[in-house]
Amino acid sequence: MSNVGTPKRRGPYAKSAERRRSIVDAAFEVFASRGYRGGSLQDVADRVGLSQTSLLHYFPSKADLLVAVLNKRDAEADTGPIAEDGDFETTLVEQARFNESVPGLIELYSVLCGESVTTDYPGREYFVSRFARLRGEYSTELVMLREQGRLRAGVDPERAASSIVALWDGIQLQWLLDPSIDMAACLKDYLDSIILPEPEGAKLR
Amino acid sequence: MSNVGTPKRRGPYAKSAERRRSIVDAAFEVFASRGYRGGSLQDVADRVGLSQTSLLHYFPSKADLLVAVLNKRDAEADTGPIAEDGDFETTLVEQARFNESVPGLIELYSVLCGESVTTDYPGREYFVSRFARLRGEYSTELVMLREQGRLRAGVDPERAASSIVALWDGIQLQWLLDPSIDMAACLKDYLDSIILPEPEGAKLR
């Protein structure tokens, strides 16, 4: 009865979800600035004002926290499925341009991706799957472009798909260390070199 | 006099140099498998059978050890200056092929390079300089090729230089996670797309 007339208080479930979100946000910052191995659970706990024991109530291990951070990253950054009728090249170049506005996200990705090749790394499978998925998506797009007569002769769709992913990852690293690097322009140059322009007539459809 | 007739014992200087080398070798392994931040001085000390205090007698800090490991990496792996009369494309593709035989070196590079974007990382300056130097070397080569009429029209030497470095770094990451990726072929495809073949007559000179 004491709550009558005051805003409804949030239940324990909502509070718990909010707490989880703030822990993931804190872990995101810690892993981006110190890496997964270099960042400690204590650093994360300190940022949200919890003890390590309380933090482990929400995420039973540091590895679970890493998975949550990688999922958050995906939700915020990934290109997602490429629209059937969208233009492949434009979609990628726009995504690269967008990435310049989220350096923290790119930093997190670059650090965790480099660490993924270390021994017993809990995020390894994430990166193995991510690379396989992106290569699959991009090579499917390139095969479709080839069927439309828009892939330059001699281009191998699978190797080109690996190369798009590679160029993008590598140029992000250089950009983080030297922001004068034009990531989107480098990616566009490469795509222009393998994809032929749409015939004028087709654009007007 | 007691040493007469027995092999000359190695002096303290040689022993110290040998000890330093074995410490750097151990640090190389530790950083490659756990990263710089994740690898501890204790791990390195354990591998060479020293206490941490004794280890710090040879390398006053973990950061000093990182610099020594990066220098060792350079000595073992870098392409070095490109010979004036050497073929640029062949040199790079052969280096990429060679890299497949030294996965430990590539792993170390990928991990430390990813970490280089983290806060207060002692190897950051090394990677900033390395990228600037490679971009400079490659763009000089591409400008020379342009003067010989061998750069495809519209290729920007500076962006292409960044892209070669980026593609190479990125494809190494994918290869470490999936050895079926053909690093050298991806690099060659890209170089073939920007560099025109040497005219038949010129090859016979």
Short mmCIF file of C-alpha atoms in Angstrom, two decimals:
data_model
loop_
_atom_site.label_atom_id
_atom_site.label_comp_id
_atom_site.label_asym_id
_atom_site.label_seq_id
_atom_site.Cartn_x
_atom_site.Cartn_y
_atom_site.Cartn_z
CA MET A 1 0.00 0.00 0.00
CA SER A 2 2.86 2.39 0.61
CA ASN A 3 3.55 2.43 -3.13
CA VAL A 4 0.19 3.87 -4.12
CA GLY A 5 0.67 7.05 -6.12
CA THR A 6 4.41 6.53 -6.59
CA PRO A 7 5.86 5.08 -9.81
CA LYS A 8 5.76 1.30 -9.82
CA ARG A 9 9.07 -0.07 -8.54
CA ARG A 10 10.99 -2.32 -10.91
CA GLY A 11 10.90 -5.97 -9.94
CA PRO A 12 13.93 -8.07 -9.10
CA TYR A 13 14.05 -9.47 -12.63
CA ALA A 14 14.35 -6.05 -14.29
CA LYS A 15 16.96 -4.98 -11.75
CA SER A 16 18.97 -8.11 -12.35
CA ALA A 17 18.86 -7.61 -16.15
CA GLU A 18 19.97 -4.02 -15.68
CA ARG A 19 22.85 -5.12 -13.47
CA ARG A 20 23.91 -7.71 -16.05
CA ARG A 21 23.92 -5.03 -18.74
CA SER A 22 26.08 -2.71 -16.67
CA ILE A 23 28.53 -5.56 -15.97
CA VAL A 24 28.78 -6.33 -19.71
CA ASP A 25 29.31 -2.62 -20.46
CA ALA A 26 32.11 -2.49 -17.89
CA ALA A 27 33.71 -5.69 -19.22
CA PHE A 28 33.52 -4.26 -22.73
CA GLU A 29 35.57 -1.23 -21.61
CA VAL A 30 38.07 -3.33 -19.65
CA PHE A 31 38.65 -5.87 -22.44
CA ALA A 32 38.92 -3.12 -25.09
CA SER A 33 41.58 -1.25 -23.14
CA ARG A 34 43.55 -4.20 -21.71
CA GLY A 35 42.49 -7.28 -23.68
CA TYR A 36 40.73 -10.33 -22.28
CA ARG A 37 43.78 -11.84 -20.63
CA GLY A 38 45.12 -8.52 -19.39
CA GLY A 39 41.78 -7.27 -18.05
CA SER A 40 40.83 -8.71 -14.66
CA LEU A 41 37.47 -9.55 -13.13
CA GLN A 42 38.47 -7.22 -10.30
CA ASP A 43 38.74 -4.33 -12.81
CA VAL A 44 35.23 -5.11 -14.03
CA ALA A 45 33.83 -5.50 -10.50
CA ASP A 46 35.41 -2.19 -9.43
CA ARG A 47 33.75 -0.32 -12.29
CA VAL A 48 30.27 -1.46 -11.28
CA GLY A 49 30.89 -1.25 -7.53
CA LEU A 50 30.49 -4.98 -6.88
CA SER A 51 32.68 -7.55 -5.17
CA GLN A 52 34.15 -10.24 -7.42
CA THR A 53 31.95 -12.79 -5.64
CA SER A 54 28.79 -10.83 -6.46
CA LEU A 55 29.93 -10.40 -10.04
CA LEU A 56 30.39 -14.17 -10.37
CA HIS A 57 26.76 -14.54 -9.32
CA TYR A 58 25.82 -12.90 -12.65
CA PHE A 59 28.55 -14.44 -14.81
CA PRO A 60 29.99 -17.69 -13.43
CA SER A 61 33.34 -17.19 -15.19
CA LYS A 62 35.44 -14.65 -17.03
CA ALA A 63 34.91 -16.72 -20.19
CA ASP A 64 31.11 -16.30 -19.86
CA LEU A 65 31.65 -12.58 -19.60
CA LEU A 66 33.74 -12.63 -22.78
CA VAL A 67 30.96 -14.39 -24.67
CA ALA A 68 28.46 -11.76 -23.44
CA VAL A 69 30.81 -8.97 -24.58
CA LEU A 70 31.20 -10.55 -28.03
CA ASN A 71 27.42 -10.84 -28.35
CA LYS A 72 27.03 -7.19 -27.38
CA ARG A 73 29.61 -6.32 -30.01
CA ASP A 74 27.66 -8.24 -32.66
CA ALA A 75 24.42 -6.53 -31.72
CA GLU A 76 26.02 -3.10 -32.05
CA ALA A 77 28.31 -3.50 -34.99
CA ASP A 78 27.79 -6.32 -37.40
CA THR A 79 26.59 -5.71 -40.91
CA GLY A 80 24.02 -8.43 -40.35
CA PRO A 81 22.49 -10.28 -43.29
CA ILE A 82 22.99 -8.48 -46.55
CA ALA A 83 19.68 -7.47 -48.14
CA GLU A 84 18.88 -9.44 -51.29
CA ASP A 85 18.23 -6.28 -53.24
CA GLY A 86 20.88 -4.12 -51.52
CA ASP A 87 24.10 -3.31 -53.31
CA PHE A 88 26.93 -5.42 -51.88
CA GLU A 89 29.72 -2.90 -52.40
CA THR A 90 27.74 0.07 -51.07
CA THR A 91 26.68 -1.89 -47.97
CA LEU A 92 30.29 -2.76 -47.09
CA VAL A 93 31.73 0.68 -47.75
CA GLU A 94 28.98 2.32 -45.68
CA GLN A 95 29.68 -0.11 -42.83
CA ALA A 96 33.39 0.75 -42.99
CA ARG A 97 32.52 4.45 -42.90
CA PHE A 98 30.22 3.84 -39.91
CA ASN A 99 33.03 2.01 -38.10
CA GLU A 100 35.05 5.22 -38.01
CA SER A 101 32.45 6.58 -35.58
CA VAL A 102 32.84 3.67 -33.11
CA PRO A 103 36.57 3.38 -32.37
CA GLY A 104 35.90 1.62 -29.04
CA LEU A 105 34.07 -1.17 -30.83
CA ILE A 106 36.85 -1.55 -33.40
CA GLU A 107 39.49 -1.55 -30.67
CA LEU A 108 37.68 -4.29 -28.76
CA TYR A 109 37.34 -6.37 -31.92
CA SER A 110 40.99 -5.96 -32.92
CA VAL A 111 42.36 -6.86 -29.48
CA LEU A 112 40.14 -9.89 -28.96
CA CYS A 113 40.67 -11.09 -32.51
CA GLY A 114 44.48 -10.98 -32.08
CA GLU A 115 44.17 -12.85 -28.78
CA SER A 116 41.96 -15.49 -30.41
CA VAL A 117 45.01 -17.34 -31.77
CA THR A 118 46.48 -17.84 -28.27
CA THR A 119 46.31 -21.17 -26.44
CA ASP A 120 43.03 -22.16 -24.73
CA TYR A 121 41.35 -18.87 -25.59
CA PRO A 122 37.62 -19.03 -24.81
CA GLY A 123 36.76 -16.69 -27.70
CA ARG A 124 38.57 -18.75 -30.34
CA GLU A 125 35.46 -20.58 -31.56
CA TYR A 126 33.64 -17.26 -31.91
CA PHE A 127 36.26 -15.92 -34.31
CA VAL A 128 36.58 -19.21 -36.23
CA SER A 129 32.79 -19.16 -36.81
CA ARG A 130 32.66 -15.46 -37.54
CA PHE A 131 35.34 -15.73 -40.23
CA ALA A 132 33.72 -18.80 -41.78
CA ARG A 133 30.31 -17.10 -41.81
CA LEU A 134 31.59 -13.85 -43.36
CA ARG A 135 33.60 -15.71 -46.00
CA GLY A 136 30.49 -17.71 -46.85
CA GLU A 137 28.24 -14.64 -47.09
CA TYR A 138 30.70 -12.64 -49.17
CA SER A 139 31.52 -15.45 -51.59
CA THR A 140 27.78 -16.07 -52.12
CA GLU A 141 27.42 -12.37 -53.01
CA LEU A 142 30.40 -12.55 -55.37
CA VAL A 143 29.02 -15.63 -57.12
CA MET A 144 25.73 -13.76 -57.63
CA LEU A 145 27.63 -10.82 -59.10
CA ARG A 146 29.47 -13.22 -61.40
CA GLU A 147 26.13 -14.58 -62.64
CA GLN A 148 25.17 -10.99 -63.46
CA GLY A 149 28.41 -10.60 -65.42
CA ARG A 150 29.71 -8.15 -62.82
CA LEU A 151 32.71 -10.03 -61.41
CA ARG A 152 36.00 -9.22 -63.10
CA ALA A 153 37.33 -12.17 -65.13
CA GLY A 154 39.69 -14.42 -63.20
CA VAL A 155 38.49 -13.41 -59.72
CA ASP A 156 38.07 -16.43 -57.42
CA PRO A 157 34.99 -15.76 -55.24
CA GLU A 158 36.27 -17.70 -52.20
CA ARG A 159 39.72 -16.14 -52.15
CA ALA A 160 38.24 -12.71 -52.81
CA ALA A 161 35.82 -13.22 -49.89
CA SER A 162 38.75 -14.08 -47.56
CA SER A 163 40.62 -11.08 -48.89
CA ILE A 164 37.76 -8.63 -48.22
CA VAL A 165 37.58 -9.81 -44.60
CA ALA A 166 41.38 -9.71 -44.28
CA LEU A 167 41.81 -6.28 -45.80
CA TRP A 168 39.08 -4.91 -43.57
CA ASP A 169 40.55 -6.37 -40.36
CA GLY A 170 44.05 -5.26 -41.26
CA ILE A 171 43.12 -1.73 -42.26
CA GLN A 172 41.21 -1.27 -38.98
CA LEU A 173 44.40 -2.08 -37.07
CA GLN A 174 46.37 0.51 -39.03
CA TRP A 175 43.61 3.07 -38.57
CA LEU A 176 43.54 2.56 -34.79
CA LEU A 177 47.28 3.36 -34.72
CA ASP A 178 47.08 6.14 -37.35
CA PRO A 179 43.66 7.75 -37.86
CA SER A 180 44.81 9.41 -41.10
CA ILE A 181 44.35 6.04 -42.84
CA ASP A 182 41.16 6.08 -44.95
CA MET A 183 39.66 2.64 -44.21
CA ALA A 184 36.57 3.01 -46.38
CA ALA A 185 38.58 4.27 -49.38
CA CYS A 186 40.98 1.30 -49.19
CA LEU A 187 38.07 -1.14 -49.02
CA LYS A 188 36.29 0.64 -51.90
CA ASP A 189 39.45 0.55 -54.06
CA TYR A 190 39.65 -3.19 -53.57
CA LEU A 191 35.95 -3.82 -54.28
CA ASP A 192 36.15 -1.60 -57.38
CA SER A 193 39.06 -3.73 -58.59
CA ILE A 194 37.04 -6.97 -58.50
CA ILE A 195 33.46 -5.79 -59.14
CA LEU A 196 32.46 -4.25 -62.48
CA PRO A 197 30.10 -1.26 -62.47
CA GLU A 198 26.42 -1.89 -63.04
CA PRO A 199 25.44 -1.16 -66.65
CA GLU A 200 23.74 2.25 -66.99
CA GLY A 201 20.42 0.77 -68.13
CA ALA A 202 20.19 -1.54 -65.10
CA LYS A 203 20.48 1.39 -62.68
CA LEU A 204 17.26 2.89 -63.98
CA ARG A 205 15.11 -0.19 -63.36
CA MET B 1 96.84 -23.73 -13.69
CA SER B 2 94.22 -26.36 -13.00
CA ASN B 3 92.64 -25.60 -16.38
CA VAL B 4 95.70 -26.56 -18.39
CA GLY B 5 94.77 -29.19 -20.92
CA THR B 6 91.02 -28.79 -20.43
CA PRO B 7 88.86 -26.79 -22.87
CA LYS B 8 88.90 -23.08 -22.11
CA ARG B 9 85.88 -22.17 -19.97
CA ARG B 10 83.54 -19.52 -21.34
CA GLY B 11 83.88 -16.16 -19.61
CA PRO B 12 81.14 -14.46 -17.63
CA TYR B 13 80.27 -12.21 -20.58
CA ALA B 14 79.52 -15.10 -22.93
CA LYS B 15 77.50 -16.87 -20.25
CA SER B 16 75.47 -13.74 -19.62
CA ALA B 17 74.75 -13.27 -23.34
CA GLU B 18 73.66 -16.91 -23.56
CA ARG B 19 71.37 -16.50 -20.56
CA ARG B 20 69.84 -13.37 -22.11
CA ARG B 21 69.17 -15.27 -25.33
CA SER B 22 67.45 -18.11 -23.51
CA ILE B 23 65.29 -15.62 -21.58
CA VAL B 24 64.22 -13.92 -24.83
CA ASP B 25 63.43 -17.34 -26.37
CA ALA B 26 61.28 -18.21 -23.36
CA ALA B 27 59.50 -14.83 -23.44
CA PHE B 28 58.85 -15.31 -27.15
CA GLU B 29 57.02 -18.58 -26.41
CA VAL B 30 55.09 -17.14 -23.47
CA PHE B 31 53.96 -13.98 -25.31
CA ALA B 32 53.03 -15.97 -28.44
CA SER B 33 50.84 -18.36 -26.48
CA ARG B 34 49.32 -15.94 -23.94
CA GLY B 35 49.99 -12.42 -25.24
CA TYR B 36 52.10 -9.78 -23.56
CA ARG B 37 49.54 -8.83 -20.92
CA GLY B 38 48.43 -12.40 -20.30
CA GLY B 39 51.95 -13.84 -20.11
CA SER B 40 53.68 -13.27 -16.77
CA LEU B 41 57.33 -12.73 -15.87
CA GLN B 42 56.92 -15.74 -13.59
CA ASP B 43 56.02 -17.92 -16.61
CA VAL B 44 59.18 -16.74 -18.36
CA ALA B 45 61.34 -17.22 -15.24
CA ASP B 46 59.95 -20.74 -14.74
CA ARG B 47 60.88 -21.76 -18.28
CA VAL B 48 64.52 -20.81 -17.81
CA GLY B 49 64.75 -21.98 -14.19
CA LEU B 50 65.39 -18.54 -12.72
CA SER B 51 63.71 -16.56 -9.96
CA GLN B 52 61.86 -13.43 -11.06
CA THR B 53 64.46 -11.36 -9.23
CA SER B 54 67.30 -12.96 -11.19
CA LEU B 55 65.37 -12.49 -14.44
CA LEU B 56 64.94 -8.78 -13.68
CA HIS B 57 68.73 -8.58 -13.40
CA TYR B 58 68.88 -9.30 -17.16
CA PHE B 59 65.77 -7.35 -18.20
CA PRO B 60 64.79 -4.60 -15.76
CA SER B 61 61.10 -4.74 -16.78
CA LYS B 62 58.57 -6.78 -18.70
CA ALA B 63 58.43 -3.95 -21.26
CA ASP B 64 62.19 -4.33 -21.90
CA LEU B 65 61.61 -8.02 -22.50
CA LEU B 66 58.85 -7.21 -25.01
CA VAL B 67 61.20 -4.93 -26.96
CA ALA B 68 63.82 -7.72 -27.03
CA VAL B 69 61.21 -10.21 -28.30
CA LEU B 70 60.07 -7.81 -31.05
CA ASN B 71 63.70 -7.33 -32.13
CA LYS B 72 64.20 -11.08 -32.25
CA ARG B 73 61.06 -11.35 -34.38
CA ASP B 74 62.40 -8.75 -36.80
CA ALA B 75 65.74 -10.53 -37.08
CA GLU B 76 63.99 -13.81 -37.92
CA ALA B 77 61.10 -12.76 -40.07
CA ASP B 78 61.13 -9.40 -41.75
CA THR B 79 61.43 -9.09 -45.48
CA GLY B 80 64.14 -6.51 -44.90
CA PRO B 81 64.92 -3.88 -47.52
CA ILE B 82 63.65 -4.83 -50.94
CA ALA B 83 66.49 -5.28 -53.43
CA GLU B 84 66.54 -2.58 -56.12
CA ASP B 85 66.69 -5.16 -58.88
CA GLY B 86 64.43 -7.72 -57.17
CA ASP B 87 60.87 -8.19 -58.33
CA PHE B 88 58.49 -6.60 -55.80
CA GLU B 89 55.59 -8.99 -56.29
CA THR B 90 57.74 -12.15 -56.24
CA THR B 91 59.54 -10.99 -53.08
CA LEU B 92 56.28 -10.48 -51.20
CA VAL B 93 54.61 -13.68 -52.36
CA GLU B 94 57.72 -15.70 -51.46
CA GLN B 95 57.78 -14.10 -48.02
CA ALA B 96 54.10 -15.00 -47.53
CA ARG B 97 54.87 -18.57 -48.58
CA PHE B 98 57.80 -18.67 -46.15
CA ASN B 99 55.56 -17.43 -43.33
CA GLU B 100 53.52 -20.64 -43.59
CA SER B 101 56.59 -22.48 -42.25
CA VAL B 102 56.87 -20.31 -39.12
CA PRO B 103 53.42 -20.32 -37.47
CA GLY B 104 54.90 -19.45 -34.05
CA LEU B 105 56.35 -16.25 -35.45
CA ILE B 106 53.06 -15.32 -37.13
CA GLU B 107 51.12 -16.10 -33.96
CA LEU B 108 53.41 -13.87 -31.88
CA TYR B 109 53.06 -11.07 -34.41
CA SER B 110 49.26 -11.30 -34.60
CA VAL B 111 48.76 -11.36 -30.84
CA LEU B 112 51.13 -8.49 -30.08
CA CYS B 113 49.84 -6.44 -33.00
CA GLY B 114 46.24 -6.76 -31.75
CA GLU B 115 47.34 -5.79 -28.24
CA SER B 116 49.20 -2.75 -29.61
CA VAL B 117 45.98 -0.72 -29.71
CA THR B 118 45.37 -1.16 -25.96
CA THR B 119 46.06 1.60 -23.44
CA ASP B 120 49.68 2.23 -22.34
CA TYR B 121 51.02 -0.70 -24.35
CA PRO B 122 54.82 -0.61 -24.43
CA GLY B 123 54.94 -2.12 -27.94
CA ARG B 124 52.61 0.48 -29.49
CA GLU B 125 55.40 2.65 -30.89
CA TYR B 126 57.00 -0.41 -32.47
CA PHE B 127 53.84 -1.18 -34.47
CA VAL B 128 53.18 2.48 -35.37
CA SER B 129 56.73 2.70 -36.81
CA ARG B 130 56.58 -0.68 -38.46
CA PHE B 131 53.35 0.16 -40.30
CA ALA B 132 54.66 3.59 -41.36
CA ARG B 133 57.92 2.05 -42.62
CA LEU B 134 56.22 -0.74 -44.59
CA ARG B 135 53.69 1.66 -46.14
CA GLY B 136 56.59 3.91 -47.16
CA GLU B 137 58.61 1.06 -48.66
CA TYR B 138 55.67 -0.41 -50.56
CA SER B 139 54.42 2.89 -51.92
CA THR B 140 57.93 3.74 -53.16
CA GLU B 141 57.97 0.40 -55.00
CA LEU B 142 54.53 1.07 -56.49
CA VAL B 143 55.55 4.55 -57.66
CA MET B 144 58.58 2.98 -59.38
CA LEU B 145 56.29 0.45 -61.06
CA ARG B 146 54.04 3.29 -62.20
CA GLU B 147 57.04 5.02 -63.79
CA GLN B 148 57.68 1.78 -65.69
CA GLY B 149 54.06 1.81 -66.87
CA ARG B 150 53.31 -1.26 -64.75
CA LEU B 151 50.78 0.11 -62.25
CA ARG B 152 47.17 -0.36 -63.28
CA ALA B 153 45.51 2.98 -64.13
CA GLY B 154 43.73 4.59 -61.20
CA VAL B 155 45.67 2.76 -58.47
CA ASP B 156 46.70 5.11 -55.64
CA PRO B 157 50.19 3.99 -54.48
CA GLU B 158 49.71 5.06 -50.86
CA ARG B 159 46.33 3.44 -50.37
CA ALA B 160 47.50 0.34 -52.21
CA ALA B 161 50.54 0.16 -49.90
CA SER B 162 48.27 0.33 -46.82
CA SER B 163 46.05 -2.31 -48.40
CA ILE B 164 48.91 -4.75 -49.05
CA VAL B 165 49.98 -4.53 -45.39
CA ALA B 166 46.35 -4.82 -44.24
CA LEU B 167 45.47 -7.77 -46.44
CA TRP B 168 48.60 -9.58 -45.32
CA ASP B 169 47.97 -9.02 -41.59
CA GLY B 170 44.33 -9.98 -41.91
CA ILE B 171 44.89 -13.11 -43.95
CA GLN B 172 47.49 -14.31 -41.44
CA LEU B 173 44.87 -14.11 -38.70
CA GLN B 174 42.40 -16.18 -40.72
CA TRP B 175 45.13 -18.70 -41.59
CA LEU B 176 46.09 -19.15 -37.92
CA LEU B 177 42.46 -20.05 -37.20
CA ASP B 178 41.95 -22.07 -40.41
CA PRO B 179 45.10 -23.40 -42.11
CA SER B 180 43.16 -24.22 -45.29
CA ILE B 181 43.32 -20.49 -46.18
CA ASP B 182 45.93 -19.90 -48.91
CA MET B 183 47.67 -16.74 -47.70
CA ALA B 184 50.15 -16.42 -50.54
CA ALA B 185 47.46 -16.94 -53.22
CA CYS B 186 45.26 -14.20 -51.72
CA LEU B 187 48.21 -11.80 -51.62
CA LYS B 188 49.21 -12.72 -55.18
CA ASP B 189 45.64 -12.20 -56.47
CA TYR B 190 45.68 -8.71 -55.02
CA LEU B 191 49.11 -7.81 -56.38
CA ASP B 192 48.13 -9.19 -59.81
CA SER B 193 45.09 -6.91 -59.75
CA ILE B 194 47.16 -3.74 -59.28
CA ILE B 195 50.47 -4.59 -61.01
CA LEU B 196 50.61 -5.22 -64.77
CA PRO B 197 52.83 -8.04 -66.08
CA GLU B 198 56.30 -7.16 -67.29
CA PRO B 199 56.39 -6.91 -71.13
CA GLU B 200 57.88 -10.04 -72.70
CA GLY B 201 60.85 -8.14 -74.18
CA ALA B 202 61.87 -6.67 -70.82
CA LYS B 203 62.08 -10.12 -69.22
CA LEU B 204 64.87 -11.11 -71.59
CA ARG B 205 67.19 -8.25 -70.67
#
